[in-house]
C-alpha positions as a LaTeX table, in Angstrom:
\begin{tabular}{lrrr}
\hline
Residue & $x$ (\AA) & $y$ (\AA) & $z$ (\AA) \\
\hline
Met1 & 6.53 & $-15.26$ & $-5.44$ \\
Leu2 & 5.90 & $-11.55$ & $-4.86$ \\
Asp3 & 6.12 & $-8.68$ & $-7.35$ \\
Thr4 & 7.31 & $-5.22$ & $-6.31$ \\
Asn5 & 3.89 & $-3.61$ & $-6.64$ \\
Val6 & 2.35 & $-5.68$ & $-3.83$ \\
Leu7 & 5.19 & $-4.79$ & $-1.44$ \\
Phe8 & 5.56 & $-1.07$ & $-2.14$ \\
Thr9 & 5.48 & 1.34 & 0.75 \\
Glu10 & 6.58 & 4.98 & 0.97 \\
Asp11 & 8.59 & 4.13 & 4.10 \\
Glu12 & 12.30 & 4.10 & 3.26 \\
Ala13 & 13.00 & 1.95 & 6.35 \\
Arg14 & 10.76 & $-1.02$ & 5.41 \\
Leu15 & 11.18 & $-3.62$ & 2.70 \\
Phe16 & 7.53 & $-4.68$ & 2.92 \\
Ser17 & 4.28 & $-2.81$ & 3.33 \\
His18 & 2.45 & $-3.31$ & 6.63 \\
Gly19 & $-0.12$ & $-5.54$ & 4.92 \\
Ala20 & 2.50 & $-7.74$ & 3.27 \\
Glu21 & 4.49 & $-8.10$ & 6.47 \\
Arg22 & 1.39 & $-9.01$ & 8.48 \\
Leu23 & 0.32 & $-11.67$ & 5.96 \\
Ile24 & 3.79 & $-13.22$ & 5.70 \\
Ala25 & 4.08 & $-13.39$ & 9.49 \\
Thr26 & 0.66 & $-14.95$ & 10.17 \\
Ala27 & $-0.56$ & $-16.89$ & 7.12 \\
Ala28 & 1.10 & $-20.24$ & 7.86 \\
Lys29 & $-0.21$ & $-20.39$ & 11.42 \\
Glu30 & $-3.72$ & $-19.28$ & 10.48 \\
Thr31 & $-4.11$ & $-21.65$ & 7.52 \\
Gly32 & $-2.13$ & $-24.65$ & 8.79 \\
Leu33 & $-0.10$ & $-24.68$ & 5.56 \\
His34 & 3.64 & $-24.73$ & 4.94 \\
Ile35 & 4.27 & $-21.54$ & 2.95 \\
Asp36 & 7.49 & $-20.42$ & 1.27 \\
Trp37 & 7.63 & $-16.68$ & 0.53 \\
Ile38 & 9.96 & $-15.87$ & $-2.35$ \\
Leu39 & 11.42 & $-12.66$ & $-3.80$ \\
Pro40 & 13.16 & $-12.80$ & $-7.17$ \\
Asp41 & 16.42 & $-10.85$ & $-7.30$ \\
Val42 & 14.96 & $-8.22$ & $-9.64$ \\
Val43 & 12.25 & $-7.39$ & $-7.08$ \\
Ser44 & 14.79 & $-7.00$ & $-4.29$ \\
Ala45 & 16.84 & $-4.73$ & $-6.55$ \\
Glu46 & 13.79 & $-2.61$ & $-7.40$ \\
Arg47 & 12.82 & $-2.22$ & $-3.73$ \\
Phe48 & 16.44 & $-1.22$ & $-2.99$ \\
Arg49 & 16.21 & 1.51 & $-5.62$ \\
Gln50 & 12.88 & 2.78 & $-4.26$ \\
Met51 & 14.05 & 2.78 & $-0.64$ \\
Lys52 & 17.41 & 4.39 & $-1.47$ \\
Thr53 & 15.71 & 7.15 & $-3.49$ \\
Lys54 & 13.49 & 8.01 & $-0.52$ \\
Ala55 & 16.47 & 7.90 & 1.84 \\
Val56 & 18.68 & 10.10 & $-0.36$ \\
Asn57 & 15.92 & 12.71 & $-0.51$ \\
Leu58 & 16.38 & 13.09 & 3.25 \\
Leu59 & 19.91 & 14.39 & 2.66 \\
Ile60 & 18.53 & 17.66 & 1.26 \\
Pro61 & 16.94 & 18.94 & 4.52 \\
Leu62 & 19.87 & 17.36 & 6.41 \\
Ala63 & 22.30 & 19.61 & 4.54 \\
Arg64 & 20.27 & 22.64 & 5.60 \\
Leu65 & 20.34 & 21.40 & 9.19 \\
Glu66 & 24.13 & 20.97 & 9.03 \\
Lys67 & 24.43 & 24.54 & 7.83 \\
Leu68 & 22.22 & 25.77 & 10.63 \\
Ile69 & 24.08 & 23.99 & 13.45 \\
Gly70 & 27.51 & 24.50 & 11.86 \\
His71 & 28.40 & 20.82 & 12.07 \\
Asn72 & 28.95 & 18.14 & 9.41 \\
Leu73 & 27.00 & 15.00 & 10.33 \\
Ala74 & 29.03 & 12.97 & 7.81 \\
Leu75 & 26.02 & 11.13 & 6.37 \\
Thr76 & 26.60 & 10.26 & 2.72 \\
Glu77 & 24.75 & 8.51 & $-0.07$ \\
Glu78 & 27.14 & 5.55 & 0.26 \\
Ile79 & 26.34 & 5.18 & 3.97 \\
Leu80 & 22.60 & 5.31 & 3.23 \\
Ser81 & 23.01 & 2.62 & 0.55 \\
Asp82 & 24.68 & 0.33 & 3.10 \\
Arg83 & 21.92 & 0.99 & 5.65 \\
Val84 & 19.19 & 0.25 & 3.09 \\
Met85 & 20.87 & $-3.03$ & 2.18 \\
Asn86 & 21.04 & $-3.92$ & 5.89 \\
Val87 & 17.32 & $-3.18$ & 6.31 \\
Ile88 & 16.43 & $-5.38$ & 3.33 \\
Ala89 & 18.54 & $-8.27$ & 4.63 \\
Ala90 & 17.18 & $-7.92$ & 8.17 \\
Asp91 & 13.53 & $-7.82$ & 7.05 \\
Lys92 & 13.98 & $-10.92$ & 4.90 \\
Lys93 & 15.67 & $-12.81$ & 7.74 \\
Arg94 & 13.07 & $-11.77$ & 10.33 \\
Leu95 & 10.16 & $-12.96$ & 8.18 \\
Gly96 & 11.89 & $-15.97$ & 6.62 \\
Val97 & 11.58 & $-14.67$ & 3.05 \\
Glu98 & 13.74 & $-16.50$ & 0.51 \\
Asp99 & 15.71 & $-15.03$ & $-2.38$ \\
Phe100 & 15.40 & $-16.45$ & $-5.88$ \\
Ser101 & 18.12 & $-15.82$ & $-8.45$ \\
Val102 & 17.20 & $-16.25$ & $-12.09$ \\
Asp103 & 19.41 & $-18.61$ & $-14.07$ \\
Tyr104 & 19.90 & $-16.31$ & $-17.03$ \\
Thr105 & 21.51 & $-19.08$ & $-19.10$ \\
Lys106 & 18.10 & $-20.81$ & $-19.20$ \\
Val107 & 16.22 & $-17.74$ & $-20.49$ \\
Asp108 & 15.13 & $-17.84$ & $-24.13$ \\
Trp109 & 16.30 & $-14.32$ & $-24.91$ \\
Ala110 & 15.19 & $-14.54$ & $-28.53$ \\
Lys111 & 11.58 & $-14.93$ & $-27.35$ \\
Val112 & 12.00 & $-12.07$ & $-24.88$ \\
Val113 & 13.30 & $-9.80$ & $-27.65$ \\
Glu114 & 10.48 & $-10.88$ & $-29.97$ \\
Ala115 & 7.84 & $-10.12$ & $-27.29$ \\
Ser116 & 9.46 & $-6.73$ & $-26.73$ \\
Thr117 & 9.58 & $-5.71$ & $-30.41$ \\
Leu118 & 6.03 & $-6.94$ & $-31.04$ \\
Arg119 & 4.81 & $-5.30$ & $-27.79$ \\
Gln120 & 3.40 & $-8.59$ & $-26.52$ \\
Pro121 & 2.68 & $-9.05$ & $-22.76$ \\
Pro122 & 4.32 & $-8.38$ & $-20.42$ \\
Phe123 & 5.58 & $-5.51$ & $-22.62$ \\
Ser124 & 3.22 & $-2.55$ & $-22.97$ \\
Asn125 & 1.99 & $-1.38$ & $-26.35$ \\
Asp126 & 2.60 & 2.32 & $-25.77$ \\
Lys127 & 5.39 & 4.89 & $-25.76$ \\
Thr128 & 6.80 & 3.69 & $-22.44$ \\
Glu129 & 7.64 & 0.21 & $-23.81$ \\
Lys130 & 7.46 & $-0.94$ & $-20.18$ \\
Gly131 & 7.94 & $-4.61$ & $-19.46$ \\
Phe132 & 11.55 & $-5.77$ & $-19.22$ \\
Arg133 & 11.56 & $-6.09$ & $-15.43$ \\
Asp134 & 8.22 & $-7.92$ & $-15.60$ \\
Ala135 & 9.67 & $-10.26$ & $-18.23$ \\
Val136 & 12.50 & $-11.14$ & $-15.82$ \\
Ile137 & 9.97 & $-11.78$ & $-13.02$ \\
Leu138 & 8.07 & $-14.11$ & $-15.37$ \\
Glu139 & 11.30 & $-15.98$ & $-16.11$ \\
Ala140 & 11.93 & $-16.31$ & $-12.37$ \\
Phe141 & 8.44 & $-17.65$ & $-11.72$ \\
Ser142 & 8.65 & $-20.05$ & $-14.66$ \\
Gln143 & 11.92 & $-21.45$ & $-13.33$ \\
Leu144 & 10.36 & $-21.82$ & $-9.88$ \\
Val145 & 7.43 & $-23.73$ & $-11.42$ \\
Asp146 & 9.80 & $-26.00$ & $-13.35$ \\
Ala147 & 11.66 & $-26.90$ & $-10.14$ \\
Ala148 & 8.55 & $-27.51$ & $-7.99$ \\
Pro149 & 6.30 & $-30.61$ & $-7.72$ \\
Ser150 & 3.53 & $-30.52$ & $-10.32$ \\
Ser151 & 0.73 & $-32.12$ & $-8.28$ \\
Pro152 & $-1.83$ & $-29.65$ & $-6.83$ \\
Gln153 & $-2.23$ & $-31.96$ & $-3.83$ \\
Thr154 & 1.46 & $-31.53$ & $-3.06$ \\
Cys155 & 2.30 & $-27.98$ & $-4.11$ \\
Arg156 & 0.51 & $-24.81$ & $-5.16$ \\
Leu157 & 2.40 & $-21.89$ & $-6.68$ \\
Phe158 & 1.17 & $-18.30$ & $-6.67$ \\
Leu159 & 2.53 & $-15.27$ & $-8.46$ \\
Val160 & 1.24 & $-12.13$ & $-6.72$ \\
Ser161 & 1.24 & $-9.08$ & $-9.01$ \\
Ser162 & $-1.16$ & $-6.26$ & $-9.76$ \\
Asp163 & 0.31 & $-5.82$ & $-13.26$ \\
Asp164 & $-2.31$ & $-6.87$ & $-15.83$ \\
Leu165 & 0.20 & $-7.47$ & $-18.62$ \\
Leu166 & 2.35 & $-9.71$ & $-16.42$ \\
Glu167 & $-0.78$ & $-11.64$ & $-15.46$ \\
Leu168 & $-1.68$ & $-12.10$ & $-19.13$ \\
Ala169 & 1.82 & $-13.29$ & $-20.00$ \\
Ala170 & 1.98 & $-15.70$ & $-17.03$ \\
Asn171 & $-1.43$ & $-17.19$ & $-17.79$ \\
Ser172 & $-0.53$ & $-17.58$ & $-21.45$ \\
Arg173 & 2.67 & $-19.39$ & $-20.58$ \\
Leu174 & 1.60 & $-21.37$ & $-17.50$ \\
Gly175 & $-2.20$ & $-21.27$ & $-17.48$ \\
Asn176 & $-2.57$ & $-24.94$ & $-18.42$ \\
Leu177 & $-0.93$ & $-26.03$ & $-15.15$ \\
His178 & $-3.45$ & $-26.89$ & $-12.42$ \\
Asn179 & $-1.19$ & $-25.91$ & $-9.52$ \\
Val180 & $-0.27$ & $-22.42$ & $-10.77$ \\
Thr181 & $-2.30$ & $-19.28$ & $-10.07$ \\
Val182 & $-1.73$ & $-15.55$ & $-10.63$ \\
Val183 & $-3.44$ & $-13.28$ & $-8.09$ \\
Lys184 & $-3.66$ & $-9.50$ & $-8.12$ \\
Asn185 & $-3.15$ & $-8.62$ & $-4.47$ \\
Leu186 & $-2.42$ & $-9.95$ & $-1.00$ \\
Asp187 & $-6.10$ & $-10.08$ & 0.01 \\
Glu188 & $-6.88$ & $-12.39$ & $-2.91$ \\
Leu189 & $-3.86$ & $-14.52$ & $-2.01$ \\
Arg190 & $-4.99$ & $-14.78$ & 1.61 \\
Thr191 & $-8.47$ & $-15.85$ & 0.51 \\
Lys192 & $-7.03$ & $-18.64$ & $-1.66$ \\
Leu193 & $-4.60$ & $-19.81$ & 1.02 \\
Thr194 & $-7.40$ & $-19.91$ & 3.60 \\
Ala195 & $-9.59$ & $-21.87$ & 1.19 \\
Ile196 & $-6.84$ & $-24.46$ & 0.68 \\
Gly197 & $-6.45$ & $-24.81$ & 4.45 \\
Ala198 & $-10.22$ & $-25.15$ & 4.86 \\
His199 & $-10.47$ & $-27.69$ & 1.99 \\
Leu200 & $-12.72$ & $-25.43$ & $-0.08$ \\
Ser201 & $-12.49$ & $-25.77$ & $-3.83$ \\
Gln202 & $-12.07$ & $-22.99$ & $-6.37$ \\
Gly203 & $-15.72$ & $-23.56$ & $-7.28$ \\
Asp204 & $-16.72$ & $-23.01$ & $-3.65$ \\
Leu205 & $-14.82$ & $-19.71$ & $-3.60$ \\
Glu206 & $-16.36$ & $-18.56$ & $-6.89$ \\
Arg207 & $-19.79$ & $-19.08$ & $-5.35$ \\
Ile208 & $-19.13$ & $-17.81$ & $-1.80$ \\
Ile209 & $-17.07$ & $-14.63$ & $-2.42$ \\
Pro210 & $-19.66$ & $-12.84$ & $-4.62$ \\
Glu211 & $-22.37$ & $-13.64$ & $-2.07$ \\
Ala212 & $-20.14$ & $-12.48$ & 0.79 \\
Thr213 & $-19.54$ & $-9.23$ & $-1.09$ \\
Lys214 & $-23.29$ & $-8.55$ & $-1.20$ \\
Val215 & $-23.79$ & $-9.63$ & 2.43 \\
Phe216 & $-21.34$ & $-6.95$ & 3.58 \\
Phe217 & $-22.19$ & $-4.17$ & 1.11 \\
Ala218 & $-24.89$ & $-3.82$ & $-1.50$ \\
Lys219 & $-25.46$ & $-0.22$ & $-2.50$ \\
Gly220 & $-28.74$ & 1.06 & $-1.11$ \\
Glu221 & $-29.61$ & $-2.29$ & 0.51 \\
Asp222 & $-30.42$ & $-1.59$ & 4.17 \\
Gly223 & $-30.11$ & $-5.29$ & 4.99 \\
Ser224 & $-26.38$ & $-5.44$ & 4.15 \\
Leu225 & $-24.02$ & $-5.24$ & 7.12 \\
Tyr226 & $-22.50$ & $-1.93$ & 6.02 \\
Tyr227 & $-25.85$ & $-0.14$ & 6.47 \\
Lys228 & $-27.43$ & $-2.33$ & 9.12 \\
Lys229 & $-24.47$ & $-2.00$ & 11.49 \\
Gly230 & $-23.76$ & 1.66 & 10.73 \\
Ile231 & $-20.20$ & 0.96 & 9.58 \\
Ser232 & $-19.52$ & 4.43 & 8.16 \\
Asp233 & $-20.53$ & 6.13 & 11.43 \\
Arg234 & $-18.42$ & 3.69 & 13.44 \\
Leu235 & $-15.40$ & 4.39 & 11.24 \\
Leu236 & $-15.87$ & 8.13 & 11.54 \\
Ala237 & $-15.87$ & 7.76 & 15.33 \\
Phe238 & $-12.13$ & 7.00 & 15.16 \\
Pro239 & $-10.30$ & 10.19 & 16.18 \\
Glu240 & $-7.65$ & 9.59 & 13.50 \\
Val241 & $-10.15$ & 10.36 & 10.72 \\
Arg242 & $-11.97$ & 13.15 & 12.54 \\
Ser243 & $-9.02$ & 15.54 & 12.54 \\
His244 & $-5.58$ & 16.05 & 11.01 \\
Pro245 & $-2.54$ & 15.44 & 13.26 \\
Asp246 & $-1.72$ & 19.13 & 12.73 \\
Gln247 & $-4.71$ & 20.89 & 14.27 \\
Ser248 & $-4.24$ & 23.89 & 11.98 \\
Phe249 & $-5.58$ & 21.74 & 9.13 \\
Thr250 & $-9.30$ & 21.15 & 8.63 \\
Ile251 & $-10.58$ & 18.00 & 6.95 \\
Val252 & $-12.82$ & 19.13 & 4.10 \\
Asp253 & $-13.60$ & 15.88 & 2.30 \\
Arg254 & $-13.95$ & 12.15 & 3.02 \\
Lys255 & $-14.60$ & 9.40 & 0.48 \\
Phe256 & $-15.24$ & 5.72 & 1.28 \\
Phe257 & $-13.94$ & 2.76 & $-0.77$ \\
Ile258 & $-14.89$ & $-0.85$ & $-0.01$ \\
Asp259 & $-12.81$ & $-3.87$ & $-1.04$ \\
Thr260 & $-13.90$ & $-7.40$ & $-1.89$ \\
Pro261 & $-14.08$ & $-9.48$ & 1.34 \\
Thr262 & $-11.03$ & $-11.52$ & 2.31 \\
Phe263 & $-11.77$ & $-15.05$ & 3.53 \\
Leu264 & $-10.03$ & $-15.49$ & 6.90 \\
Ser265 & $-11.13$ & $-18.82$ & 8.37 \\
Lys266 & $-13.71$ & $-21.62$ & 8.53 \\
Gln267 & $-14.72$ & $-23.37$ & 11.75 \\
Ala268 & $-17.48$ & $-25.92$ & 11.22 \\
Gln269 & $-20.06$ & $-23.90$ & 9.25 \\
Thr270 & $-18.91$ & $-20.48$ & 10.52 \\
Leu271 & $-16.99$ & $-18.41$ & 7.99 \\
Thr272 & $-14.96$ & $-15.36$ & 8.98 \\
Phe273 & $-14.24$ & $-12.55$ & 6.53 \\
Ser274 & $-12.43$ & $-9.22$ & 6.60 \\
Ser275 & $-13.78$ & $-6.38$ & 4.47 \\
Gly276 & $-11.29$ & $-3.61$ & 3.84 \\
Val277 & $-12.66$ & $-0.07$ & 3.93 \\
Thr278 & $-10.44$ & 2.87 & 2.94 \\
Ile279 & $-11.34$ & 6.47 & 3.75 \\
Lys280 & $-9.63$ & 8.99 & 1.49 \\
Leu281 & $-9.24$ & 12.30 & 3.32 \\
Lys282 & $-8.51$ & 15.81 & 2.16 \\
Ala283 & $-7.39$ & 18.51 & 4.58 \\
Glu284 & $-6.71$ & 22.19 & 4.00 \\
Lys285 & $-5.40$ & 25.23 & 5.81 \\
Glu286 & $-4.79$ & 28.81 & 4.73 \\
Val287 & $-1.73$ & 30.76 & 5.80 \\
Pro288 & $-1.79$ & 34.58 & 5.71 \\
Ser289 & 0.73 & 35.93 & 3.24 \\
Ile290 & 2.42 & 39.29 & 2.63 \\
Asp291 & 1.93 & 40.83 & $-0.81$ \\
Thr292 & 5.42 & 40.60 & $-2.32$ \\
Ser293 & 4.50 & 43.07 & $-5.07$ \\
Lys294 & 4.63 & 45.95 & $-2.60$ \\
Ser295 & 8.14 & 47.37 & $-2.73$ \\
Asp296 & 7.81 & 49.09 & 0.66 \\
Ile297 & 7.76 & 45.75 & 2.48 \\
Pro298 & 11.37 & 44.54 & 2.69 \\
Tyr299 & 12.17 & 40.82 & 2.72 \\
Ala300 & 8.50 & 39.96 & 2.08 \\
Ala301 & 9.30 & 36.72 & 0.27 \\
Thr302 & 11.58 & 35.60 & 3.09 \\
Ile303 & 8.96 & 36.43 & 5.70 \\
Asn304 & 6.32 & 34.52 & 3.75 \\
Ala305 & 8.58 & 31.49 & 3.51 \\
Leu306 & 9.31 & 31.58 & 7.23 \\
Ala307 & 5.63 & 32.00 & 8.02 \\
Ala308 & 4.68 & 29.05 & 5.86 \\
Leu309 & 7.45 & 26.91 & 7.35 \\
Leu310 & 6.47 & 27.72 & 10.91 \\
Ser311 & 2.82 & 27.12 & 10.20 \\
Lys312 & 3.50 & 23.83 & 8.38 \\
Ser313 & 5.87 & 22.44 & 11.00 \\
Ser314 & 4.23 & 23.50 & 14.26 \\
Pro315 & 0.73 & 22.49 & 15.41 \\
Ser316 & 0.82 & 25.40 & 17.86 \\
Ser317 & 0.88 & 27.84 & 14.94 \\
Ser318 & $-2.92$ & 27.82 & 14.95 \\
Ser319 & $-3.13$ & 29.10 & 18.51 \\
Val320 & $-4.29$ & 32.65 & 19.03 \\
Gly321 & $-2.21$ & 35.18 & 20.94 \\
Leu322 & $-3.29$ & 38.35 & 22.74 \\
Ser323 & $-3.28$ & 40.22 & 19.44 \\
Asp324 & $-5.84$ & 37.76 & 17.98 \\
Glu325 & $-3.36$ & 36.93 & 15.24 \\
Pro326 & $-1.80$ & 33.47 & 14.72 \\
Ala327 & 1.09 & 33.16 & 17.13 \\
Ala328 & 3.53 & 32.08 & 14.42 \\
Tyr329 & 3.29 & 35.44 & 12.69 \\
Asn330 & 3.67 & 37.65 & 15.76 \\
Ala331 & 7.37 & 36.74 & 15.87 \\
Leu332 & 8.12 & 37.81 & 12.31 \\
Ser333 & 9.69 & 41.22 & 12.82 \\
Gly334 & 6.37 & 42.88 & 13.48 \\
Tyr335 & 5.01 & 42.31 & 9.99 \\
Ser336 & 1.34 & 41.45 & 9.77 \\
Pro337 & $-0.61$ & 39.78 & 6.93 \\
Thr338 & $-1.92$ & 42.04 & 4.17 \\
Gly339 & $-5.05$ & 40.06 & 3.32 \\
Thr340 & $-3.68$ & 37.48 & 0.89 \\
Thr341 & $-3.42$ & 33.81 & 1.86 \\
Lys342 & $-1.67$ & 30.67 & 0.69 \\
Lys343 & $-3.53$ & 27.35 & 0.83 \\
Phe344 & $-1.85$ & 24.14 & 1.93 \\
Val345 & $-3.50$ & 20.80 & 1.10 \\
Glu346 & $-2.72$ & 17.34 & 2.45 \\
Tyr347 & $-4.27$ & 13.98 & 1.56 \\
Gly348 & $-4.81$ & 11.10 & 3.95 \\
Ser349 & $-5.60$ & 7.44 & 3.50 \\
Ala350 & $-7.06$ & 5.49 & 6.43 \\
Asp351 & $-7.25$ & 1.71 & 5.96 \\
Phe352 & $-9.70$ & $-0.25$ & 8.11 \\
Ser353 & $-10.44$ & $-3.96$ & 8.43 \\
Val354 & $-14.02$ & $-4.85$ & 9.32 \\
Val355 & $-14.02$ & $-8.45$ & 10.60 \\
Trp356 & $-17.36$ & $-10.22$ & 10.36 \\
Lys357 & $-18.77$ & $-13.74$ & 10.62 \\
Thr358 & $-21.52$ & $-15.61$ & 8.84 \\
Thr359 & $-22.93$ & $-19.12$ & 8.77 \\
Leu360 & $-22.83$ & $-21.33$ & 5.68 \\
Ser361 & $-26.22$ & $-23.04$ & 5.54 \\
Ser362 & $-26.89$ & $-26.55$ & 4.26 \\
Thr363 & $-28.19$ & $-25.00$ & 1.04 \\
Gly364 & $-24.98$ & $-22.98$ & 0.52 \\
Lys365 & $-26.43$ & $-19.63$ & 1.61 \\
Leu366 & $-24.73$ & $-17.18$ & 3.99 \\
Ile367 & $-27.01$ & $-16.50$ & 6.97 \\
Arg368 & $-26.87$ & $-14.95$ & 10.46 \\
Ser369 & $-24.12$ & $-12.46$ & 9.65 \\
Asp370 & $-22.69$ & $-10.06$ & 12.22 \\
Val371 & $-19.73$ & $-7.69$ & 12.68 \\
Glu372 & $-17.11$ & $-8.89$ & 15.15 \\
Asp373 & $-14.44$ & $-6.17$ & 15.13 \\
Ile374 & $-13.24$ & $-3.01$ & 13.39 \\
Val375 & $-9.51$ & $-2.30$ & 13.26 \\
Leu376 & $-7.64$ & 0.75 & 11.97 \\
Asp377 & $-4.72$ & $-0.83$ & 10.12 \\
Ser378 & $-2.92$ & 2.35 & 9.10 \\
Ile379 & $-3.34$ & 6.03 & 8.30 \\
Asp380 & $-0.89$ & 8.07 & 6.26 \\
Trp381 & $-0.82$ & 11.72 & 5.26 \\
Thr382 & 1.00 & 13.22 & 2.28 \\
Asp383 & 0.93 & 16.41 & 0.24 \\
Glu384 & 0.47 & 14.40 & $-2.97$ \\
Asp385 & $-2.92$ & 13.17 & $-4.17$ \\
Asp386 & $-2.87$ & 9.53 & $-5.31$ \\
\hline
\end{tabular}
């Protein structure tokens, strides 16, 4: 059962993030397990709200476009709502994801109210009083557990959520059951599913994963794969992180973040892992601006807005014309910059998977490790810093 926070994506046309969709599509085949992927109704409703909000925001520039072309495109909020619902239904059907409706007659609402007033998990003990939606997800998961076989050899149940309070509440309520586990993210889920398929115990994982973490990256340890195989240089060789898609931007900062390895497979004594590496990027550009305080420059604010729009929307705006001024400004009624500038900043996030293999020795050590592949999973740019 999946919580909203492990599915979230800024894309208004996708129910699932790329990572979630990839795992759902491939996990059963790669692990040899029968896996049911389940969304409680409250999660579907929350994703609908998120996707619709993003879609409705597109109506604002669309209205400006309609005004420009003098034609009504007849796209309304109601039509967008229908399209979002269609996308959600189509994505679920394509990936075989099942809906789960909570039986609200079986919910002990008195206990829910008590947890809310006392600020007990999953309710937060702060001014936001967050937690009702998480409480409904917990009820859904509890009902799923009640309806499923209780033997770990027959059925394992996972709640995937990055919410700490929901995890606390679920463990408090269901933690004594041997076939129930709460995991924080999809990588942790994949590791546990792979371990089940490879007949590795939880004790094996608790021993292997920390060692695998150090094999791939130990700060300052030249023998770890990250340093020995020059991973940072190999990642920076990807053109997507060397420059911004708009060539008028210059990347001014890069920061590396390394995730805990994800266990992918076991063949004989060869273990395969994927270590996620994220590069956070910051890019800047400065656009010449007219000083609007000078009364002898008519329409200065309008010219500045047009200049910024042209520069922001057109990669060619950085090209240099015969006048040695940016081409985008030569068209603006003959006005030239007066020395002031406006800075634009965008932030990028490039997610890589470094696939590597190692051998599990007879003494339980990881030996003869090597990098097999490096894949750029996704890169996104936004004007908001996360």
